[in-house]
């Protein structure tokens, strides 16, 4: 009975998005989440059913003035993607202090993200994670959206996962990891970044949703008949991600 009550209390999920890919997909994920919960770009509820607010506390924190703020941490080693998110349609809904970014980037290098540039920024990210965790009544766990092909999502993303696992060993750790493909590739080092990341995921994650970049593009081209899948690709992925995490909110 006691364990059942504990499971019922364990509600909030902290969403973390890392690197360019993670933040682009994460941005679309929050647009879909806001639409489902009836929350507008200012954080106000404008829905048409009380059911939309029934589980809103899982992914949102209710702030002053009735605003709903995503339980989200956004990180990158360069400011470009952060600037795009902040100036986007839902940029004002996030807590400004939860944008954590560097200036130099990882240069598609796993070691830079894991040991040098990322290691210098990781304490700032962990401070935001702790602050968000303290705002939860009973934290259910963490979900991280990232790619394993770049330097930040793979190197710094797995560094953060290991640090969170040390600090919150009894909380759920779930990842949405986009794996690189030879046919859909930006750089030749993507397989190395992915290989170095997989060991970290096996050691520290409870559940990994493995997403094959090539398969996702094939779906866009062959099934959805898209000629330029970049924007719609993120939307499609975010729809699927939202459908999956809805099961965690029940």
PDB file of C-alpha atoms in Angstrom:
ATOM      1  CA  UNK A   1       0.000   0.000   0.000  1.00  0.00           C
ATOM      2  CA  UNK A   2       2.816   2.382   0.909  1.00  0.00           C
ATOM      3  CA  UNK A   3       4.629   1.772  -2.381  1.00  0.00           C
ATOM      4  CA  UNK A   4       1.370   2.340  -4.285  1.00  0.00           C
ATOM      5  CA  UNK A   5       0.917   5.739  -2.617  1.00  0.00           C
ATOM      6  CA  UNK A   6       4.515   6.625  -3.458  1.00  0.00           C
ATOM      7  CA  UNK A   7       3.971   5.760  -7.119  1.00  0.00           C
ATOM      8  CA  UNK A   8       0.840   7.910  -7.187  1.00  0.00           C
ATOM      9  CA  UNK A   9       2.789  10.865  -5.800  1.00  0.00           C
ATOM     10  CA  UNK A  10       5.720  10.554  -8.202  1.00  0.00           C
ATOM     11  CA  UNK A  11       4.428  12.878 -10.860  1.00  0.00           C
ATOM     12  CA  UNK A  12       6.707  15.602 -12.200  1.00  0.00           C
ATOM     13  CA  UNK A  13       9.068  14.995 -15.114  1.00  0.00           C
ATOM     14  CA  UNK A  14      11.965  17.329 -15.854  1.00  0.00           C
ATOM     15  CA  UNK A  15      12.647  17.695 -19.580  1.00  0.00           C
ATOM     16  CA  UNK A  16      16.200  18.452 -20.738  1.00  0.00           C
ATOM     17  CA  UNK A  17      17.169  19.239 -24.316  1.00  0.00           C
ATOM     18  CA  UNK A  18      20.824  19.272 -25.359  1.00  0.00           C
ATOM     19  CA  UNK A  19      22.601  20.452 -28.484  1.00  0.00           C
ATOM     20  CA  UNK A  20      21.200  21.748 -31.760  1.00  0.00           C
ATOM     21  CA  UNK A  21      19.171  18.653 -32.616  1.00  0.00           C
ATOM     22  CA  UNK A  22      17.813  18.218 -29.088  1.00  0.00           C
ATOM     23  CA  UNK A  23      16.758  21.841 -28.852  1.00  0.00           C
ATOM     24  CA  UNK A  24      15.138  21.959 -32.283  1.00  0.00           C
ATOM     25  CA  UNK A  25      13.098  18.844 -31.557  1.00  0.00           C
ATOM     26  CA  UNK A  26      12.469  19.988 -27.985  1.00  0.00           C
ATOM     27  CA  UNK A  27      11.155  23.336 -29.192  1.00  0.00           C
ATOM     28  CA  UNK A  28       8.554  21.573 -31.353  1.00  0.00           C
ATOM     29  CA  UNK A  29       7.787  19.161 -28.512  1.00  0.00           C
ATOM     30  CA  UNK A  30       6.795  22.065 -26.254  1.00  0.00           C
ATOM     31  CA  UNK A  31       4.636  23.599 -28.987  1.00  0.00           C
ATOM     32  CA  UNK A  32       2.705  20.319 -29.217  1.00  0.00           C
ATOM     33  CA  UNK A  33       2.488  20.024 -25.416  1.00  0.00           C
ATOM     34  CA  UNK A  34       1.157  23.576 -25.111  1.00  0.00           C
ATOM     35  CA  UNK A  35      -1.447  22.872 -27.772  1.00  0.00           C
ATOM     36  CA  UNK A  36      -2.602  19.710 -25.982  1.00  0.00           C
ATOM     37  CA  UNK A  37      -2.900  21.481 -22.628  1.00  0.00           C
ATOM     38  CA  UNK A  38      -4.501  24.625 -24.068  1.00  0.00           C
ATOM     39  CA  UNK A  39      -1.599  26.875 -23.079  1.00  0.00           C
ATOM     40  CA  UNK A  40      -0.812  29.884 -25.263  1.00  0.00           C
ATOM     41  CA  UNK A  41       2.689  31.295 -26.053  1.00  0.00           C
ATOM     42  CA  UNK A  42       2.523  33.554 -22.977  1.00  0.00           C
ATOM     43  CA  UNK A  43       1.923  30.608 -20.647  1.00  0.00           C
ATOM     44  CA  UNK A  44      -1.755  31.368 -20.024  1.00  0.00           C
ATOM     45  CA  UNK A  45      -4.451  28.703 -20.200  1.00  0.00           C
ATOM     46  CA  UNK A  46      -6.822  29.301 -23.118  1.00  0.00           C
ATOM     47  CA  UNK A  47      -8.226  25.812 -23.519  1.00  0.00           C
ATOM     48  CA  UNK A  48     -11.793  24.593 -23.822  1.00  0.00           C
ATOM     49  CA  UNK A  49     -11.876  21.648 -21.414  1.00  0.00           C
ATOM     50  CA  UNK A  50     -10.938  21.192 -17.765  1.00  0.00           C
ATOM     51  CA  UNK A  51      -9.403  17.842 -18.755  1.00  0.00           C
ATOM     52  CA  UNK A  52      -6.534  19.731 -20.400  1.00  0.00           C
ATOM     53  CA  UNK A  53      -5.317  20.841 -16.966  1.00  0.00           C
ATOM     54  CA  UNK A  54      -5.810  17.508 -15.221  1.00  0.00           C
ATOM     55  CA  UNK A  55      -2.155  16.383 -15.527  1.00  0.00           C
ATOM     56  CA  UNK A  56      -0.590  19.711 -16.421  1.00  0.00           C
ATOM     57  CA  UNK A  57       1.673  19.684 -13.358  1.00  0.00           C
ATOM     58  CA  UNK A  58       3.681  16.773 -14.784  1.00  0.00           C
ATOM     59  CA  UNK A  59       5.437  19.014 -17.319  1.00  0.00           C
ATOM     60  CA  UNK A  60       4.495  22.509 -16.139  1.00  0.00           C
ATOM     61  CA  UNK A  61       5.018  24.550 -13.007  1.00  0.00           C
ATOM     62  CA  UNK A  62       2.263  27.042 -12.179  1.00  0.00           C
ATOM     63  CA  UNK A  63       3.896  30.422 -11.572  1.00  0.00           C
ATOM     64  CA  UNK A  64       2.567  33.809 -10.464  1.00  0.00           C
ATOM     65  CA  UNK A  65      -0.429  35.182 -12.326  1.00  0.00           C
ATOM     66  CA  UNK A  66      -1.622  31.759 -13.422  1.00  0.00           C
ATOM     67  CA  UNK A  67       1.201  31.295 -15.935  1.00  0.00           C
ATOM     68  CA  UNK A  68       2.328  27.770 -16.761  1.00  0.00           C
ATOM     69  CA  UNK A  69       6.093  27.433 -17.144  1.00  0.00           C
ATOM     70  CA  UNK A  70       7.632  24.299 -18.699  1.00  0.00           C
ATOM     71  CA  UNK A  71       9.788  22.148 -16.449  1.00  0.00           C
ATOM     72  CA  UNK A  72      12.579  22.399 -18.990  1.00  0.00           C
ATOM     73  CA  UNK A  73      16.339  22.891 -19.049  1.00  0.00           C
ATOM     74  CA  UNK A  74      17.795  24.019 -22.375  1.00  0.00           C
ATOM     75  CA  UNK A  75      21.530  23.677 -22.939  1.00  0.00           C
ATOM     76  CA  UNK A  76      24.014  24.033 -25.771  1.00  0.00           C
ATOM     77  CA  UNK A  77      27.680  24.891 -26.184  1.00  0.00           C
ATOM     78  CA  UNK A  78      26.927  27.701 -28.619  1.00  0.00           C
ATOM     79  CA  UNK A  79      24.260  30.428 -28.545  1.00  0.00           C
ATOM     80  CA  UNK A  80      22.746  30.071 -32.039  1.00  0.00           C
ATOM     81  CA  UNK A  81      19.984  27.557 -31.337  1.00  0.00           C
ATOM     82  CA  UNK A  82      19.188  29.211 -27.998  1.00  0.00           C
ATOM     83  CA  UNK A  83      18.674  32.547 -29.755  1.00  0.00           C
ATOM     84  CA  UNK A  84      16.381  30.905 -32.314  1.00  0.00           C
ATOM     85  CA  UNK A  85      14.253  29.357 -29.562  1.00  0.00           C
ATOM     86  CA  UNK A  86      13.993  32.571 -27.571  1.00  0.00           C
ATOM     87  CA  UNK A  87      12.869  34.539 -30.602  1.00  0.00           C
ATOM     88  CA  UNK A  88      10.479  31.785 -31.731  1.00  0.00           C
ATOM     89  CA  UNK A  89       6.710  31.710 -31.172  1.00  0.00           C
ATOM     90  CA  UNK A  90       6.991  29.996 -27.756  1.00  0.00           C
ATOM     91  CA  UNK A  91      10.308  31.523 -26.687  1.00  0.00           C
ATOM     92  CA  UNK A  92       8.802  33.586 -23.866  1.00  0.00           C
ATOM     93  CA  UNK A  93       7.178  30.622 -22.149  1.00  0.00           C
ATOM     94  CA  UNK A  94      10.473  29.256 -20.794  1.00  0.00           C
ATOM     95  CA  UNK A  95      12.151  30.459 -17.629  1.00  0.00           C
ATOM     96  CA  UNK A  96      14.993  32.764 -18.826  1.00  0.00           C
ATOM     97  CA  UNK A  97      17.462  31.349 -16.284  1.00  0.00           C
ATOM     98  CA  UNK A  98      16.961  27.856 -17.711  1.00  0.00           C
ATOM     99  CA  UNK A  99      18.814  28.684 -20.931  1.00  0.00           C
ATOM    100  CA  UNK A 100      22.400  27.561 -20.318  1.00  0.00           C
ATOM    101  CA  UNK A 101      24.881  27.899 -23.167  1.00  0.00           C
ATOM    102  CA  UNK A 102      28.521  28.462 -24.008  1.00  0.00           C
ATOM    103  CA  UNK A 103      30.169  30.408 -26.811  1.00  0.00           C
ATOM    104  CA  UNK A 104      32.684  28.073 -28.447  1.00  0.00           C
ATOM    105  CA  UNK A 105      30.679  25.000 -29.436  1.00  0.00           C
ATOM    106  CA  UNK A 106      31.898  21.412 -29.421  1.00  0.00           C
ATOM    107  CA  UNK A 107      32.926  21.206 -33.067  1.00  0.00           C
ATOM    108  CA  UNK A 108      31.233  17.796 -33.497  1.00  0.00           C
ATOM    109  CA  UNK A 109      33.800  16.423 -31.038  1.00  0.00           C
ATOM    110  CA  UNK A 110      32.540  14.057 -28.308  1.00  0.00           C
ATOM    111  CA  UNK A 111      35.604  14.667 -26.119  1.00  0.00           C
ATOM    112  CA  UNK A 112      35.046  18.435 -26.174  1.00  0.00           C
ATOM    113  CA  UNK A 113      31.470  17.970 -25.036  1.00  0.00           C
ATOM    114  CA  UNK A 114      32.339  15.391 -22.382  1.00  0.00           C
ATOM    115  CA  UNK A 115      35.717  16.485 -21.018  1.00  0.00           C
ATOM    116  CA  UNK A 116      36.570  20.115 -21.879  1.00  0.00           C
ATOM    117  CA  UNK A 117      33.984  22.648 -23.086  1.00  0.00           C
ATOM    118  CA  UNK A 118      31.061  20.655 -21.699  1.00  0.00           C
ATOM    119  CA  UNK A 119      32.775  19.942 -18.388  1.00  0.00           C
ATOM    120  CA  UNK A 120      33.272  23.688 -17.859  1.00  0.00           C
ATOM    121  CA  UNK A 121      29.553  24.362 -18.330  1.00  0.00           C
ATOM    122  CA  UNK A 122      28.116  21.292 -16.603  1.00  0.00           C
ATOM    123  CA  UNK A 123      27.959  22.811 -13.097  1.00  0.00           C
ATOM    124  CA  UNK A 124      25.800  25.673 -14.379  1.00  0.00           C
ATOM    125  CA  UNK A 125      23.427  23.163 -15.975  1.00  0.00           C
ATOM    126  CA  UNK A 126      23.287  21.073 -12.793  1.00  0.00           C
ATOM    127  CA  UNK A 127      22.419  24.174 -10.758  1.00  0.00           C
ATOM    128  CA  UNK A 128      19.360  24.712 -12.962  1.00  0.00           C
ATOM    129  CA  UNK A 129      18.460  21.008 -12.762  1.00  0.00           C
ATOM    130  CA  UNK A 130      18.622  21.119  -8.942  1.00  0.00           C
ATOM    131  CA  UNK A 131      16.492  24.249  -8.827  1.00  0.00           C
ATOM    132  CA  UNK A 132      13.837  22.663 -11.031  1.00  0.00           C
ATOM    133  CA  UNK A 133      13.945  19.424  -9.019  1.00  0.00           C
ATOM    134  CA  UNK A 134      13.415  21.396  -5.795  1.00  0.00           C
ATOM    135  CA  UNK A 135      10.286  22.950  -7.318  1.00  0.00           C
ATOM    136  CA  UNK A 136       8.747  19.482  -7.697  1.00  0.00           C
ATOM    137  CA  UNK A 137       6.530  17.930  -5.019  1.00  0.00           C
ATOM    138  CA  UNK A 138       7.715  14.441  -5.916  1.00  0.00           C
ATOM    139  CA  UNK A 139       9.965  14.154  -8.949  1.00  0.00           C
ATOM    140  CA  UNK A 140       9.204  11.150 -11.155  1.00  0.00           C
ATOM    141  CA  UNK A 141      12.345  11.458 -13.240  1.00  0.00           C
ATOM    142  CA  UNK A 142      14.150  13.034 -16.176  1.00  0.00           C
ATOM    143  CA  UNK A 143      13.829  12.837 -19.943  1.00  0.00           C
ATOM    144  CA  UNK A 144      16.633  14.000 -22.198  1.00  0.00           C
ATOM    145  CA  UNK A 145      16.273  14.793 -25.886  1.00  0.00           C
ATOM    146  CA  UNK A 146      19.563  14.794 -27.817  1.00  0.00           C
ATOM    147  CA  UNK A 147      21.429  13.513 -30.830  1.00  0.00           C
ATOM    148  CA  UNK A 148      24.408  11.168 -30.668  1.00  0.00           C
ATOM    149  CA  UNK A 149      26.037  12.516 -33.819  1.00  0.00           C
ATOM    150  CA  UNK A 150      27.119  15.992 -32.722  1.00  0.00           C
ATOM    151  CA  UNK A 151      29.527  16.987 -29.987  1.00  0.00           C
ATOM    152  CA  UNK A 152      27.169  18.612 -27.485  1.00  0.00           C
ATOM    153  CA  UNK A 153      24.246  16.195 -27.570  1.00  0.00           C
ATOM    154  CA  UNK A 154      26.525  13.169 -27.420  1.00  0.00           C
ATOM    155  CA  UNK A 155      29.432  14.322 -25.254  1.00  0.00           C
ATOM    156  CA  UNK A 156      27.859  16.829 -22.897  1.00  0.00           C
ATOM    157  CA  UNK A 157      24.496  15.070 -23.012  1.00  0.00           C
ATOM    158  CA  UNK A 158      25.950  11.819 -21.682  1.00  0.00           C
ATOM    159  CA  UNK A 159      28.063  13.725 -19.142  1.00  0.00           C
ATOM    160  CA  UNK A 160      24.904  15.321 -17.770  1.00  0.00           C
ATOM    161  CA  UNK A 161      23.124  11.959 -17.682  1.00  0.00           C
ATOM    162  CA  UNK A 162      25.934  10.450 -15.590  1.00  0.00           C
ATOM    163  CA  UNK A 163      25.948  13.438 -13.195  1.00  0.00           C
ATOM    164  CA  UNK A 164      22.180  13.286 -12.742  1.00  0.00           C
ATOM    165  CA  UNK A 165      22.378   9.532 -12.145  1.00  0.00           C
ATOM    166  CA  UNK A 166      24.911  10.141  -9.349  1.00  0.00           C
ATOM    167  CA  UNK A 167      22.743  12.791  -7.719  1.00  0.00           C
ATOM    168  CA  UNK A 168      19.316  11.217  -8.277  1.00  0.00           C
ATOM    169  CA  UNK A 169      19.981   7.442  -8.402  1.00  0.00           C
ATOM    170  CA  UNK A 170      16.383   6.474  -7.611  1.00  0.00           C
ATOM    171  CA  UNK A 171      14.708   8.675 -10.241  1.00  0.00           C
ATOM    172  CA  UNK A 172      13.780   7.536 -13.749  1.00  0.00           C
ATOM    173  CA  UNK A 173      16.223   8.443 -16.526  1.00  0.00           C
ATOM    174  CA  UNK A 174      14.813   8.245 -20.039  1.00  0.00           C
ATOM    175  CA  UNK A 175      16.456   9.436 -23.239  1.00  0.00           C
ATOM    176  CA  UNK A 176      15.235  10.183 -26.749  1.00  0.00           C
ATOM    177  CA  UNK A 177      18.458   9.622 -28.672  1.00  0.00           C
ATOM    178  CA  UNK A 178      18.761  10.315 -32.399  1.00  0.00           C
ATOM    179  CA  UNK A 179      21.386   7.998 -33.890  1.00  0.00           C
ATOM    180  CA  UNK A 180      23.406   9.087 -36.937  1.00  0.00           C
ATOM    181  CA  UNK A 181      23.344   7.347 -40.297  1.00  0.00           C
ATOM    182  CA  UNK A 182      25.902   7.157 -43.145  1.00  0.00           C
ATOM    183  CA  UNK A 183      23.262   8.305 -45.647  1.00  0.00           C
ATOM    184  CA  UNK A 184      22.055  11.260 -43.561  1.00  0.00           C
ATOM    185  CA  UNK A 185      25.250  12.671 -42.127  1.00  0.00           C
ATOM    186  CA  UNK A 186      26.841  16.071 -41.580  1.00  0.00           C
ATOM    187  CA  UNK A 187      30.323  14.932 -40.540  1.00  0.00           C
ATOM    188  CA  UNK A 188      32.500  11.833 -40.782  1.00  0.00           C
ATOM    189  CA  UNK A 189      33.016  11.626 -36.999  1.00  0.00           C
ATOM    190  CA  UNK A 190      29.347  10.969 -36.179  1.00  0.00           C
ATOM    191  CA  UNK A 191      29.829   7.172 -35.806  1.00  0.00           C
ATOM    192  CA  UNK A 192      32.627   7.767 -33.283  1.00  0.00           C
ATOM    193  CA  UNK A 193      30.487  10.185 -31.260  1.00  0.00           C
ATOM    194  CA  UNK A 194      27.631   7.678 -31.206  1.00  0.00           C
ATOM    195  CA  UNK A 195      29.874   4.756 -30.233  1.00  0.00           C
ATOM    196  CA  UNK A 196      31.368   6.678 -27.309  1.00  0.00           C
ATOM    197  CA  UNK A 197      27.885   7.704 -26.165  1.00  0.00           C
ATOM    198  CA  UNK A 198      26.246   4.275 -26.208  1.00  0.00           C
ATOM    199  CA  UNK A 199      28.380   2.990 -23.330  1.00  0.00           C
ATOM    200  CA  UNK A 200      27.262   5.941 -21.194  1.00  0.00           C
ATOM    201  CA  UNK A 201      23.609   5.323 -22.023  1.00  0.00           C
ATOM    202  CA  UNK A 202      23.856   1.625 -21.181  1.00  0.00           C
ATOM    203  CA  UNK A 203      25.421   2.474 -17.815  1.00  0.00           C
ATOM    204  CA  UNK A 204      23.235   5.377 -16.728  1.00  0.00           C
ATOM    205  CA  UNK A 205      19.857   5.398 -18.516  1.00  0.00           C
ATOM    206  CA  UNK A 206      16.818   3.343 -17.521  1.00  0.00           C
ATOM    207  CA  UNK A 207      15.142   3.612 -20.901  1.00  0.00           C
ATOM    208  CA  UNK A 208      16.411   4.753 -24.302  1.00  0.00           C
ATOM    209  CA  UNK A 209      14.139   5.529 -27.217  1.00  0.00           C
ATOM    210  CA  UNK A 210      16.487   4.866 -30.130  1.00  0.00           C
ATOM    211  CA  UNK A 211      15.685   6.952 -33.196  1.00  0.00           C
ATOM    212  CA  UNK A 212      17.431   6.196 -36.480  1.00  0.00           C
ATOM    213  CA  UNK A 213      18.011   9.377 -38.461  1.00  0.00           C
ATOM    214  CA  UNK A 214      17.870   7.584 -41.810  1.00  0.00           C
ATOM    215  CA  UNK A 215      14.639   5.755 -40.961  1.00  0.00           C
ATOM    216  CA  UNK A 216      13.025   9.013 -39.860  1.00  0.00           C
ATOM    217  CA  UNK A 217      13.961  10.685 -43.134  1.00  0.00           C
ATOM    218  CA  UNK A 218      12.632   7.690 -45.094  1.00  0.00           C
ATOM    219  CA  UNK A 219       9.293   8.082 -43.316  1.00  0.00           C
ATOM    220  CA  UNK A 220       9.219  11.743 -44.305  1.00  0.00           C
ATOM    221  CA  UNK A 221      10.079  11.065 -47.944  1.00  0.00           C
ATOM    222  CA  UNK A 222       8.186   7.834 -48.653  1.00  0.00           C
ATOM    223  CA  UNK A 223       5.211   7.937 -46.298  1.00  0.00           C
ATOM    224  CA  UNK A 224       4.605  11.642 -45.711  1.00  0.00           C
ATOM    225  CA  UNK A 225       5.762  12.591 -49.250  1.00  0.00           C
ATOM    226  CA  UNK A 226       7.796  15.563 -48.035  1.00  0.00           C
ATOM    227  CA  UNK A 227      10.387  17.077 -50.361  1.00  0.00           C
ATOM    228  CA  UNK A 228      12.078  19.120 -47.619  1.00  0.00           C
ATOM    229  CA  UNK A 229      11.576  17.283 -44.334  1.00  0.00           C
ATOM    230  CA  UNK A 230      13.666  19.516 -42.039  1.00  0.00           C
ATOM    231  CA  UNK A 231      10.812  21.469 -40.408  1.00  0.00           C
ATOM    232  CA  UNK A 232       8.077  18.843 -40.693  1.00  0.00           C
ATOM    233  CA  UNK A 233      10.561  16.197 -39.540  1.00  0.00           C
ATOM    234  CA  UNK A 234      10.883  17.892 -36.152  1.00  0.00           C
ATOM    235  CA  UNK A 235       7.102  18.245 -35.906  1.00  0.00           C
ATOM    236  CA  UNK A 236       6.545  14.572 -36.751  1.00  0.00           C
ATOM    237  CA  UNK A 237       9.141  13.449 -34.228  1.00  0.00           C
ATOM    238  CA  UNK A 238       7.663  15.757 -31.589  1.00  0.00           C
ATOM    239  CA  UNK A 239       4.170  14.348 -32.178  1.00  0.00           C
ATOM    240  CA  UNK A 240       5.488  10.822 -31.624  1.00  0.00           C
ATOM    241  CA  UNK A 241       7.473  11.905 -28.575  1.00  0.00           C
ATOM    242  CA  UNK A 242       4.408  13.596 -27.094  1.00  0.00           C
ATOM    243  CA  UNK A 243       2.286  10.492 -27.692  1.00  0.00           C
ATOM    244  CA  UNK A 244       4.850   8.373 -25.878  1.00  0.00           C
ATOM    245  CA  UNK A 245       5.350  10.639 -22.843  1.00  0.00           C
ATOM    246  CA  UNK A 246       1.568  10.934 -22.453  1.00  0.00           C
ATOM    247  CA  UNK A 247       1.740   7.393 -21.046  1.00  0.00           C
ATOM    248  CA  UNK A 248       4.024   8.681 -18.274  1.00  0.00           C
ATOM    249  CA  UNK A 249       1.493  11.336 -17.258  1.00  0.00           C
ATOM    250  CA  UNK A 250      -1.285   8.881 -16.482  1.00  0.00           C
TER     251      UNK A 250
END
